PDB file of C-alpha atoms and ligand atoms in Angstrom:
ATOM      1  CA  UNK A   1      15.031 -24.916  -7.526  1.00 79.00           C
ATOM      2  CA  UNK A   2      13.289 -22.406  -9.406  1.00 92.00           C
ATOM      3  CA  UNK A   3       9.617 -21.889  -8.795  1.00 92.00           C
ATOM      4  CA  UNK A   4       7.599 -21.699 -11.858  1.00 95.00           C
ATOM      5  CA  UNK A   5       6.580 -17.888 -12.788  1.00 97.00           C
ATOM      6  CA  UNK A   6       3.313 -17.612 -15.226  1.00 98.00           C
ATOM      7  CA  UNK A   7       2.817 -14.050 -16.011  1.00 98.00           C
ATOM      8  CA  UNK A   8      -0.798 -12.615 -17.553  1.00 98.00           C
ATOM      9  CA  UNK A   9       0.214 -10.072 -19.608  1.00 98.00           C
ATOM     10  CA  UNK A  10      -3.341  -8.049 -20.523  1.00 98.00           C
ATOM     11  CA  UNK A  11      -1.268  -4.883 -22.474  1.00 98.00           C
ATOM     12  CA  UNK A  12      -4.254  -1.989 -23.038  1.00 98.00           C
ATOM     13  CA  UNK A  13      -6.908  -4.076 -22.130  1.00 98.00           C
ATOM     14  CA  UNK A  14      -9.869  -4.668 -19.402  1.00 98.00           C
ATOM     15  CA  UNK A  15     -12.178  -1.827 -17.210  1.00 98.00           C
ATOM     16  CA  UNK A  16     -12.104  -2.392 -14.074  1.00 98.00           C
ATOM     17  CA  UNK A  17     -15.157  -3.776 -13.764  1.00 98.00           C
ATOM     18  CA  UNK A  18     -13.461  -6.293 -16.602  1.00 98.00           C
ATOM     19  CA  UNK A  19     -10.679  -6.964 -14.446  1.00 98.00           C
ATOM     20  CA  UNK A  20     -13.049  -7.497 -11.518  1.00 98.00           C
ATOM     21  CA  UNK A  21     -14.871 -10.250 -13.091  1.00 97.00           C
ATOM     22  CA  UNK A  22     -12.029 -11.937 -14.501  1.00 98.00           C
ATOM     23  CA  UNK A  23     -10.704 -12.247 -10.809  1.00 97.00           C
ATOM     24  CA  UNK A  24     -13.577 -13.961  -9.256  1.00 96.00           C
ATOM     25  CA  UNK A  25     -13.633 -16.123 -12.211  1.00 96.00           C
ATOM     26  CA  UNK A  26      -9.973 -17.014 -12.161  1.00 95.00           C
ATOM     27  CA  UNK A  27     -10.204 -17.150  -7.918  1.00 93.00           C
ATOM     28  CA  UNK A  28     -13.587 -19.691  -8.090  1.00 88.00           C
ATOM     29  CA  UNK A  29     -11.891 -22.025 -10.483  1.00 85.00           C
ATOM     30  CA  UNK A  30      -8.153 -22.383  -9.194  1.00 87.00           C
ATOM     31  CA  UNK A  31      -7.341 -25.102  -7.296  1.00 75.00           C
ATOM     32  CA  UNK A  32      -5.631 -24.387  -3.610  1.00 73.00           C
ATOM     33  CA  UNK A  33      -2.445 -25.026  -4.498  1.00 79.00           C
ATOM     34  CA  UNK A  34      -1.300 -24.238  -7.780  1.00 86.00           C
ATOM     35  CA  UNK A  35       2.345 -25.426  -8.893  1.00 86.00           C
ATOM     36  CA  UNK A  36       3.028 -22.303 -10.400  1.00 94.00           C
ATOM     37  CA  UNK A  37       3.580 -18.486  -8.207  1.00 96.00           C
ATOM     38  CA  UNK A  38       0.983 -16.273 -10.494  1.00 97.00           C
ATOM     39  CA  UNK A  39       0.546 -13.266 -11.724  1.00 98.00           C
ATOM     40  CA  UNK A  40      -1.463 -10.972 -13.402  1.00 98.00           C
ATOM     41  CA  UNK A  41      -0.350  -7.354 -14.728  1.00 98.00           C
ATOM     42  CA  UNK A  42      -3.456  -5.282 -15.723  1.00 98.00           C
ATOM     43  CA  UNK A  43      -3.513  -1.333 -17.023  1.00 98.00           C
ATOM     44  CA  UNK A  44      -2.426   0.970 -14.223  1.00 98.00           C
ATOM     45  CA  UNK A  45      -5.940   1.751 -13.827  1.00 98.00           C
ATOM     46  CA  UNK A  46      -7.250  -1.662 -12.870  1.00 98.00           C
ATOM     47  CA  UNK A  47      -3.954  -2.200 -10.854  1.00 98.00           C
ATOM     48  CA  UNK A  48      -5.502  -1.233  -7.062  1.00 97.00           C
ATOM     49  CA  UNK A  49      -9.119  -3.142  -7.692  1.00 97.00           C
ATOM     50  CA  UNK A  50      -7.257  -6.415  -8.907  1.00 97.00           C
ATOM     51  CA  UNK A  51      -4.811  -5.797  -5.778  1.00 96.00           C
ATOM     52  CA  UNK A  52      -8.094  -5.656  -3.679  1.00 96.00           C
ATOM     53  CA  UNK A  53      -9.649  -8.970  -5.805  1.00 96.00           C
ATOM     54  CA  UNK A  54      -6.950 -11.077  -5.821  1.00 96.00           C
ATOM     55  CA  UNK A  55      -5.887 -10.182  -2.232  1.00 92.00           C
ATOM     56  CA  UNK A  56      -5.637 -13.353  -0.142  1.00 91.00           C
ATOM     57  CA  UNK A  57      -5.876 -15.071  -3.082  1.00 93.00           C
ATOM     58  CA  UNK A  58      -2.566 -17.116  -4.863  1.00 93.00           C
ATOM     59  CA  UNK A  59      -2.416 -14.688  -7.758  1.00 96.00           C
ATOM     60  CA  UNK A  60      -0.092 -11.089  -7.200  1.00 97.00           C
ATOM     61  CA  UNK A  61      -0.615  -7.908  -9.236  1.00 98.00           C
ATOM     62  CA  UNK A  62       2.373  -6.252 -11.692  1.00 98.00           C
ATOM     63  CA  UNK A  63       2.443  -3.430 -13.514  1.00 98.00           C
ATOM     64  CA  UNK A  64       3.883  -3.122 -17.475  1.00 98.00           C
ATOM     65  CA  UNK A  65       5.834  -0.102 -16.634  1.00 98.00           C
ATOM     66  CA  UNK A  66       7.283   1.805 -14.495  1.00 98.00           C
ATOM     67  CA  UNK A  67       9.168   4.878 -14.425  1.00 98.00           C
ATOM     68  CA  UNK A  68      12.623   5.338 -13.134  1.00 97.00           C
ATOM     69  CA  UNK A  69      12.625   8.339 -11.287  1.00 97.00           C
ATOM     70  CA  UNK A  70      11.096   8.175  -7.687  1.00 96.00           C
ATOM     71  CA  UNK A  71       9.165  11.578  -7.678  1.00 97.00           C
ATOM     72  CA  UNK A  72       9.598  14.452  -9.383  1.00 97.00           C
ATOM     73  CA  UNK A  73       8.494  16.537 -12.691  1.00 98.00           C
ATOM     74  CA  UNK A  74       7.765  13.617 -15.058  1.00 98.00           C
ATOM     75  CA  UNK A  75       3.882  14.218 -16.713  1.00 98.00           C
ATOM     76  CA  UNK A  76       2.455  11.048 -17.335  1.00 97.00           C
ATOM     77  CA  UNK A  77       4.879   9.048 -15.410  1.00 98.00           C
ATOM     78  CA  UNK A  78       4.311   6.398 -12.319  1.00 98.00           C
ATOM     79  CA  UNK A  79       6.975   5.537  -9.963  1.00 98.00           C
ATOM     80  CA  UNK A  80       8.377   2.273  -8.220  1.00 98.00           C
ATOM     81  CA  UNK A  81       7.059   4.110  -4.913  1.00 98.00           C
ATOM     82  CA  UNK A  82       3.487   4.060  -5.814  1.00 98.00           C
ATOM     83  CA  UNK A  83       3.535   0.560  -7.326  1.00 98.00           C
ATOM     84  CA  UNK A  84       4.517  -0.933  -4.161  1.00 97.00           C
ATOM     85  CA  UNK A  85       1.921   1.138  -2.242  1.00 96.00           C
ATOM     86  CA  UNK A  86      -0.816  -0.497  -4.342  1.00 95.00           C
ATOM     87  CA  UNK A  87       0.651  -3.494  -3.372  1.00 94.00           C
ATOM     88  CA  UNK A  88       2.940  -4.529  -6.844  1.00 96.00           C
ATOM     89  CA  UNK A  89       5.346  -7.350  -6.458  1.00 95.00           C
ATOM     90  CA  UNK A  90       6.119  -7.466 -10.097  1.00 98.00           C
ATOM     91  CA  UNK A  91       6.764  -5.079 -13.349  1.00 98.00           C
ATOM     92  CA  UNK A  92       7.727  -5.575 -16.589  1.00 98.00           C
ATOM     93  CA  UNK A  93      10.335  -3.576 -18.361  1.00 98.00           C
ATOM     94  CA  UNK A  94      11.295  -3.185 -21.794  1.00 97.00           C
ATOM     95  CA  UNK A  95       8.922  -5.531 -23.381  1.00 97.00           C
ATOM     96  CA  UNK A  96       9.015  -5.313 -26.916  1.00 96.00           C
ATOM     97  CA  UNK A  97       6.113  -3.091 -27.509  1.00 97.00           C
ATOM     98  CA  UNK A  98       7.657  -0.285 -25.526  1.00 97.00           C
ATOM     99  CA  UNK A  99      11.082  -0.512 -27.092  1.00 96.00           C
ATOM    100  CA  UNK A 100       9.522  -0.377 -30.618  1.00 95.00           C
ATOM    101  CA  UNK A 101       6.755   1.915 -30.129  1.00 97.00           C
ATOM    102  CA  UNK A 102       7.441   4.494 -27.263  1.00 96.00           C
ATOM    103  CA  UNK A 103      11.273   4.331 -27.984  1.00 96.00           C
ATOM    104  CA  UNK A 104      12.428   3.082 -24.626  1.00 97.00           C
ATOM    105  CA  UNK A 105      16.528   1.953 -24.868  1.00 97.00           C
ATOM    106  CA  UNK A 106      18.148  -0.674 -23.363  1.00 96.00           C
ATOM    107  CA  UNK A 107      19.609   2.049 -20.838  1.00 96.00           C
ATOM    108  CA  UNK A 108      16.195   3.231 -19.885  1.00 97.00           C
ATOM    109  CA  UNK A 109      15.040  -0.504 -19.095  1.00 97.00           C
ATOM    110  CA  UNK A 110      18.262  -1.250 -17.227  1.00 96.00           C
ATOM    111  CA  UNK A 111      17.249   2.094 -15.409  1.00 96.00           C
ATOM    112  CA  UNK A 112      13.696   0.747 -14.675  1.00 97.00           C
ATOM    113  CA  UNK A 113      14.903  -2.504 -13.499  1.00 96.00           C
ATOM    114  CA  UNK A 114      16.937  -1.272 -10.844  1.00 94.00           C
ATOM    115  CA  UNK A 115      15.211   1.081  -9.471  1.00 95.00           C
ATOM    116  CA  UNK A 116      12.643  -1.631  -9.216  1.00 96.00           C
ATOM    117  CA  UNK A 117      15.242  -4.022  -7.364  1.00 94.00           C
ATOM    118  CA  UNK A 118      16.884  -0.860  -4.884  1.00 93.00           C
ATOM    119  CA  UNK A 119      12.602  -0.924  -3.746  1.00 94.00           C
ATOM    120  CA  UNK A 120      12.325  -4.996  -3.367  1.00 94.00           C
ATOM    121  CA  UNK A 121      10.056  -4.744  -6.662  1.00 96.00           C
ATOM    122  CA  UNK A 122      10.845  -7.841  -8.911  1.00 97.00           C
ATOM    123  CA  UNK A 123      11.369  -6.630 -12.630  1.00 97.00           C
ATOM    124  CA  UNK A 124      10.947  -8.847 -15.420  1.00 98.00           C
ATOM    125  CA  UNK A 125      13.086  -7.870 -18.093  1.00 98.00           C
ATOM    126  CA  UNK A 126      12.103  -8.810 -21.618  1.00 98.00           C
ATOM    127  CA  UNK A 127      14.332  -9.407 -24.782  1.00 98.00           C
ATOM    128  CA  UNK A 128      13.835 -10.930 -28.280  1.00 97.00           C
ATOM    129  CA  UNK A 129      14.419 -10.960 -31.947  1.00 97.00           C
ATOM    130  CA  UNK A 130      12.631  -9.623 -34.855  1.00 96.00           C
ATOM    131  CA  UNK A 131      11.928 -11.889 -37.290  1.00 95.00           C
ATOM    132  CA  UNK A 132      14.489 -10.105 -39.616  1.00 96.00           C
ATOM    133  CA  UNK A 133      17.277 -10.612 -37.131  1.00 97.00           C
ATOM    134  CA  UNK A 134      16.426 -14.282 -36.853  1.00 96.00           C
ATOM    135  CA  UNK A 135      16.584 -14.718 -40.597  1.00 96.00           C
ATOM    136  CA  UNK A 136      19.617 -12.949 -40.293  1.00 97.00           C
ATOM    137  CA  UNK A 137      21.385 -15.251 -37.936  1.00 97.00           C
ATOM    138  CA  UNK A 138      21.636 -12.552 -35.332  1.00 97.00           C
ATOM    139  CA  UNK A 139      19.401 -13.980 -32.743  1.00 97.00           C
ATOM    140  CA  UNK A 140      22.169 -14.541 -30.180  1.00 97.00           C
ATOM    141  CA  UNK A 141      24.096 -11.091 -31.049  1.00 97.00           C
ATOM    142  CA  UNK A 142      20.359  -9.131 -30.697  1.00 97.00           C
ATOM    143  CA  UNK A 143      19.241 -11.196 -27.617  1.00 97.00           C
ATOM    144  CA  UNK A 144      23.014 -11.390 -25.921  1.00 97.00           C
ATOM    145  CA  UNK A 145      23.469  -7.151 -26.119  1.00 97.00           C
ATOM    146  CA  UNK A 146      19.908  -6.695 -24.544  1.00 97.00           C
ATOM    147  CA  UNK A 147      20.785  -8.745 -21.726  1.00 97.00           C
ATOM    148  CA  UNK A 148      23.791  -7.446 -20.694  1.00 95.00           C
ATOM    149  CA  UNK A 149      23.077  -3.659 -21.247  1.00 95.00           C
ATOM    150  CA  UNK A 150      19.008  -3.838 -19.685  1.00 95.00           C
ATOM    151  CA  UNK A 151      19.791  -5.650 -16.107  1.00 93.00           C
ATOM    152  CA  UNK A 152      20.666  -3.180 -13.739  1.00 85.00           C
ATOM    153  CA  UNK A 153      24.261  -2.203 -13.022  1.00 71.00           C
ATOM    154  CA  UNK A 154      24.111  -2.984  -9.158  1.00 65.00           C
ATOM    155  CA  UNK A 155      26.953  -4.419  -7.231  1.00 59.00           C
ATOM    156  CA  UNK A 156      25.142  -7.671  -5.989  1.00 60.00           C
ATOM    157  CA  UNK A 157      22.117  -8.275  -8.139  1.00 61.00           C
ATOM    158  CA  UNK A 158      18.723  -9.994  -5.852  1.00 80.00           C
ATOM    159  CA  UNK A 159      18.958 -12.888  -8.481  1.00 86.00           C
ATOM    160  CA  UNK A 160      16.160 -14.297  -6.688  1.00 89.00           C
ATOM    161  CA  UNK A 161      14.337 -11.172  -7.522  1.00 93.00           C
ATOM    162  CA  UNK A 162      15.051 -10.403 -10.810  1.00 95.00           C
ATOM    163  CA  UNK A 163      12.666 -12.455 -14.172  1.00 97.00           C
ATOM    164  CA  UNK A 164      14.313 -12.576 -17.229  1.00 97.00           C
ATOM    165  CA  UNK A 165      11.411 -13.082 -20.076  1.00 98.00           C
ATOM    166  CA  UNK A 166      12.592 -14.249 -23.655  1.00 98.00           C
ATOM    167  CA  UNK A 167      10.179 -13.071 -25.689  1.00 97.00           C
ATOM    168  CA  UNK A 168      10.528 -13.212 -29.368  1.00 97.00           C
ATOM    169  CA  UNK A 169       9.080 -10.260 -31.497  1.00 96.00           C
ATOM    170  CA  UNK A 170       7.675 -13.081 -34.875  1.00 95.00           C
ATOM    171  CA  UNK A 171       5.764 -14.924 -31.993  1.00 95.00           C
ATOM    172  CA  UNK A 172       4.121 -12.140 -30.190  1.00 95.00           C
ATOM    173  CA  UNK A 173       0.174 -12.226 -31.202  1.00 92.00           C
ATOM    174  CA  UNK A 174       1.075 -14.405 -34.428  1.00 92.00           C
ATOM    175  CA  UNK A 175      -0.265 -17.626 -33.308  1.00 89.00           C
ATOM    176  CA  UNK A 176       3.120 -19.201 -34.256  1.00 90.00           C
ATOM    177  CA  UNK A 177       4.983 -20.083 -31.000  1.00 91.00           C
ATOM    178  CA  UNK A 178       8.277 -20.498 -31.081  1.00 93.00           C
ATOM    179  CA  UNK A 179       9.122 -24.431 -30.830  1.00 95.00           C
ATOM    180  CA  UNK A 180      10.464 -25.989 -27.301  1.00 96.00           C
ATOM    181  CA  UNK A 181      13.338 -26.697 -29.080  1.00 96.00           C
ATOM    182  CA  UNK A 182      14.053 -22.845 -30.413  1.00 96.00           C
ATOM    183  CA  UNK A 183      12.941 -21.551 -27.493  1.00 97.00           C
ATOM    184  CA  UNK A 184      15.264 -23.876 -25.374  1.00 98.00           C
ATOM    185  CA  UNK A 185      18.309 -23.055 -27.544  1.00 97.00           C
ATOM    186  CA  UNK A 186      18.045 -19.142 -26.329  1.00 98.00           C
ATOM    187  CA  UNK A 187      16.932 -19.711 -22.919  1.00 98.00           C
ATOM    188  CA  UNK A 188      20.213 -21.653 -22.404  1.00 98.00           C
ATOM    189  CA  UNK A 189      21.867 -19.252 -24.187  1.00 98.00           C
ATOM    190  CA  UNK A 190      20.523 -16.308 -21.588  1.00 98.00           C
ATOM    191  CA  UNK A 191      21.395 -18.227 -18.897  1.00 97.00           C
ATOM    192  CA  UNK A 192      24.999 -18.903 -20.145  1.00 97.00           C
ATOM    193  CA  UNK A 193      25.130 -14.853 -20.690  1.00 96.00           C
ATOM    194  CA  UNK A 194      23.433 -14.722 -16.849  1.00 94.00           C
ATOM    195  CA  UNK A 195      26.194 -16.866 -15.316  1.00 93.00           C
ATOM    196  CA  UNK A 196      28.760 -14.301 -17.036  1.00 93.00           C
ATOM    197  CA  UNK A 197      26.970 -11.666 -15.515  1.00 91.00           C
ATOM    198  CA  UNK A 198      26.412 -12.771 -12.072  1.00 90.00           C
ATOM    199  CA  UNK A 199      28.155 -15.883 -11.350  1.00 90.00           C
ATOM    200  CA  UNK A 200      26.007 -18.667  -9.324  1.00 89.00           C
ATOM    201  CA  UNK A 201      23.264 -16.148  -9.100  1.00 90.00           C
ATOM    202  CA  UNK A 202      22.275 -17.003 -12.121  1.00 92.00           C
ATOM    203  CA  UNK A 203      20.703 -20.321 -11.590  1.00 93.00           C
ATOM    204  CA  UNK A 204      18.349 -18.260  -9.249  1.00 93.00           C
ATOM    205  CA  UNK A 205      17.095 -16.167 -12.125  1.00 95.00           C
ATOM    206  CA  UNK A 206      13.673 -16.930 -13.875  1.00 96.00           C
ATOM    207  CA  UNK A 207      13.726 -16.890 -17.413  1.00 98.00           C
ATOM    208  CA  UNK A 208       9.810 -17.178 -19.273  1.00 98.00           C
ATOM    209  CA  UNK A 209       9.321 -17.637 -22.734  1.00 98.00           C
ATOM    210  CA  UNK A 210       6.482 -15.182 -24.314  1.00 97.00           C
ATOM    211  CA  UNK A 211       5.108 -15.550 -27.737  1.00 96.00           C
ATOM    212  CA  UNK A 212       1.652 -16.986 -28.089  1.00 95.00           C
ATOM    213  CA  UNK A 213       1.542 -19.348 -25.154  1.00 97.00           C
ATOM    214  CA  UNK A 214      -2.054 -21.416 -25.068  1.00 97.00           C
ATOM    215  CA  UNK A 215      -3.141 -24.287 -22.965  1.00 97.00           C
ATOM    216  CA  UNK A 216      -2.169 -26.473 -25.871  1.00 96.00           C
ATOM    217  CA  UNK A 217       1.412 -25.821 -25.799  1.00 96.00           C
ATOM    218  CA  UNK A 218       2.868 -24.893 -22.204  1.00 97.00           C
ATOM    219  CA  UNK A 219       3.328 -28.530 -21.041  1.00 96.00           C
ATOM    220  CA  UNK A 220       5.892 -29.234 -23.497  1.00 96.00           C
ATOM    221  CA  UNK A 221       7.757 -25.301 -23.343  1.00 97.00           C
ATOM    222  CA  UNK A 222       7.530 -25.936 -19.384  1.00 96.00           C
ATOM    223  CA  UNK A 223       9.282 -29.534 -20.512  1.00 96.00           C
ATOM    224  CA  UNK A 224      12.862 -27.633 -21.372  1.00 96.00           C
ATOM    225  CA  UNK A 225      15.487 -27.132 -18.548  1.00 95.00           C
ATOM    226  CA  UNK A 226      15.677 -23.701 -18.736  1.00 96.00           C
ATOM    227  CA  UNK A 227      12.334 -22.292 -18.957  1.00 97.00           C
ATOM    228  CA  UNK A 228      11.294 -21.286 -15.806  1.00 97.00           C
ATOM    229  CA  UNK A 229       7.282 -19.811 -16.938  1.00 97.00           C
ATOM    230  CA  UNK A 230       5.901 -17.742 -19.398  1.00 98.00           C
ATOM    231  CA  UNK A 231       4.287 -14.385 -20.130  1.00 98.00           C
ATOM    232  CA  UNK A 232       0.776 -14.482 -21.686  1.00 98.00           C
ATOM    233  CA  UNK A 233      -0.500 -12.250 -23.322  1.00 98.00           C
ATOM    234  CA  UNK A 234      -3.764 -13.304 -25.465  1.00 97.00           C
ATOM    235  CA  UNK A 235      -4.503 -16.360 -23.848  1.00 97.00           C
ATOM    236  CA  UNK A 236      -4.444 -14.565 -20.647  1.00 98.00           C
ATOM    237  CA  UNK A 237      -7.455 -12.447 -21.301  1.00 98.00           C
ATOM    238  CA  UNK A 238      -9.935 -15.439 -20.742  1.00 97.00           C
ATOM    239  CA  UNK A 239      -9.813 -16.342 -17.458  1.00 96.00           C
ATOM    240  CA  UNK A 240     -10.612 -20.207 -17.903  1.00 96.00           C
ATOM    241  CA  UNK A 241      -7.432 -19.900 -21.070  1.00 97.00           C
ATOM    242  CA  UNK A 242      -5.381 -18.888 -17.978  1.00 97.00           C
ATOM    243  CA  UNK A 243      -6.689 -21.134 -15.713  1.00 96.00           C
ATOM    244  CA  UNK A 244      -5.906 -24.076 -18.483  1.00 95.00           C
ATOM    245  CA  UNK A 245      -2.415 -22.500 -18.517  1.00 96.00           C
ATOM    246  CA  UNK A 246      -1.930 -23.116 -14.871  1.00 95.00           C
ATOM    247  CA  UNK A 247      -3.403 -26.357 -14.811  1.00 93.00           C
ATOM    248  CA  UNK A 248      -1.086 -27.671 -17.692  1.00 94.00           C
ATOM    249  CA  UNK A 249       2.036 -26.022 -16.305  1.00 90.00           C
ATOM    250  CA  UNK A 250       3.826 -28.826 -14.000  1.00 73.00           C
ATOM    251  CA  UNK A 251       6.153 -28.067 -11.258  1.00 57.00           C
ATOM    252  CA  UNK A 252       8.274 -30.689 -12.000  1.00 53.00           C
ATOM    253  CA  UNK A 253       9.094 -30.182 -15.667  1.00 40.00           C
ATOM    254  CA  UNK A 254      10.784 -26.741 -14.765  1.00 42.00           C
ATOM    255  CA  UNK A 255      12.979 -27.354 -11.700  1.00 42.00           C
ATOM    256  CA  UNK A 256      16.323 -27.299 -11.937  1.00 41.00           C
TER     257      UNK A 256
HETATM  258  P1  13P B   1       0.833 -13.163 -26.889  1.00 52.50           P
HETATM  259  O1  13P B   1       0.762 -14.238 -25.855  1.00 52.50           O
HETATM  260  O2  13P B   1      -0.492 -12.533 -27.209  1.00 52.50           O
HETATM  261  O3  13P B   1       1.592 -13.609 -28.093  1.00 52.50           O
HETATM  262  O4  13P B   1       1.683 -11.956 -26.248  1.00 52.50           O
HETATM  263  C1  13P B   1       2.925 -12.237 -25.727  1.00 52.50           C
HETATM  264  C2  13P B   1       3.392 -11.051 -24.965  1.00 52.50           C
HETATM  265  O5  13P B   1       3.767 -10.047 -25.533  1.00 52.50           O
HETATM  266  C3  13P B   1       3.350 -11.151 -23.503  1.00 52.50           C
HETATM  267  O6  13P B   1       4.048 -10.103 -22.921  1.00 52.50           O
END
């Protein structure tokens, strides 16, 4: 069974002192127990005072980026190394906005992602379409190449480790989600391309759907077989939105 993964994605947002309040907030109002493993992935520079906020608490820390290299002459770079001393458990790679903007390939992600897995980090590797491509038909072609060339080239993948995150590019900050039914239709299609990859693994392997997630519409997303969570951006940024997220998400909608 896979555990249900709910990612707050914050991109270049929050102080410290913002992140600060928005744990206490999130901490006061969540229940014990929640059915869902959290977590929240700030700027680098709030990453140590949420690990300090949140620790003891049920939600983990991530970063959005990591370098590949472990040390070393790299200006402006952070390494796997000093994520896990500040106590990461999770980083996302090659989310949209780095591949379009900063140039990053599907080499450097796959790059990223293991060095994150060789350290016990988890990385959550993000795909999707443009909304060109899916008018195109190319969906599956687009999403199918970034799978297979991002995830690491290691001999025995962690499956358990490593977070797949469908995320397409028309429903990231548009408001317009992609519908259970589209979003189902790749997710089953990622884990088909998965169980290719890595044989049985892959039913160990969370995949979240990203893509203007809301309170309103993660019941019936966490409804489909074979989406495992999501990744939030916007509606991550209020804590009660997030905490409305975890409420609606249901443990037993996702298992498989
Ligand atoms: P929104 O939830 O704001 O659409 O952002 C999605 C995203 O990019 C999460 O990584």
């Amino acid at each position: 069974m896979r555990r249900p993964l709910l990612v707050a994605n914050w991109k270049m947002n929050k102080n410290r002192a913002e992140a600060r309040a928005w744990a206490e907030a999130l901490v006061n109002d969540l229940g014990p127990d929640p059915a869902a493993e959290l977590v929240v992935a700030p700027p680098f520079t709030a990453l140590e005072t949420l690990s300090t906020a949140l620790s003891g608490s049920a939600v983990q820390v991530a970063a959005q980026n990591v370098a590949s290299a472990a040390a070393g002459a790299y200006t402006g770079e952070i390494s796997v190394p000093m994520l896990a001393e500040i106590g990461c458990r999770y980083c996302i790679v090659g989310h949209s906005e780095r591949r379009a903007l900063f140039s990053e390939s599907d080499q450097v992600v796959s790059a990223k992602a293991a060095a994150l897995l060789e350290a016990g980090l988890r990385p959550i590797v993000c795909v999707g379409e443009s909304e060109a491509e899916r008018k195109g038909g190319q969906t599956a072609e687009i999403v199918g190449r970034q799978l297979e060339t991002s995830l690491p080239a290691m001999e025995t993948p962690a499956a358990g480790d490593l977070v797949v995150a469908y995320e397409p590019i028309w429903a990231i900050g548009t408001g317009v989600t992609a519908t259970p039914g589209q979003a189902q239709e790749v997710h089953e299609f990622l884990r088909e391309g998965l169980r290719k990859i890595m044989g049985a693994g892959a039913e160990q392997v969370r995949v979240l759907y990203g893509g203007s997630v809301n309170p309103e519409n993660i019941e019936s997303l966490m409804a489909q077989p074979d989406i495992d969570g999501a990744l939030i951006g916007g509606a991550s940024l209020e804590p009660e939105s997030f905490r409305q997220i975890v409420a609606n998400c249901h443990l037993e909608n996702s298992s498989s």
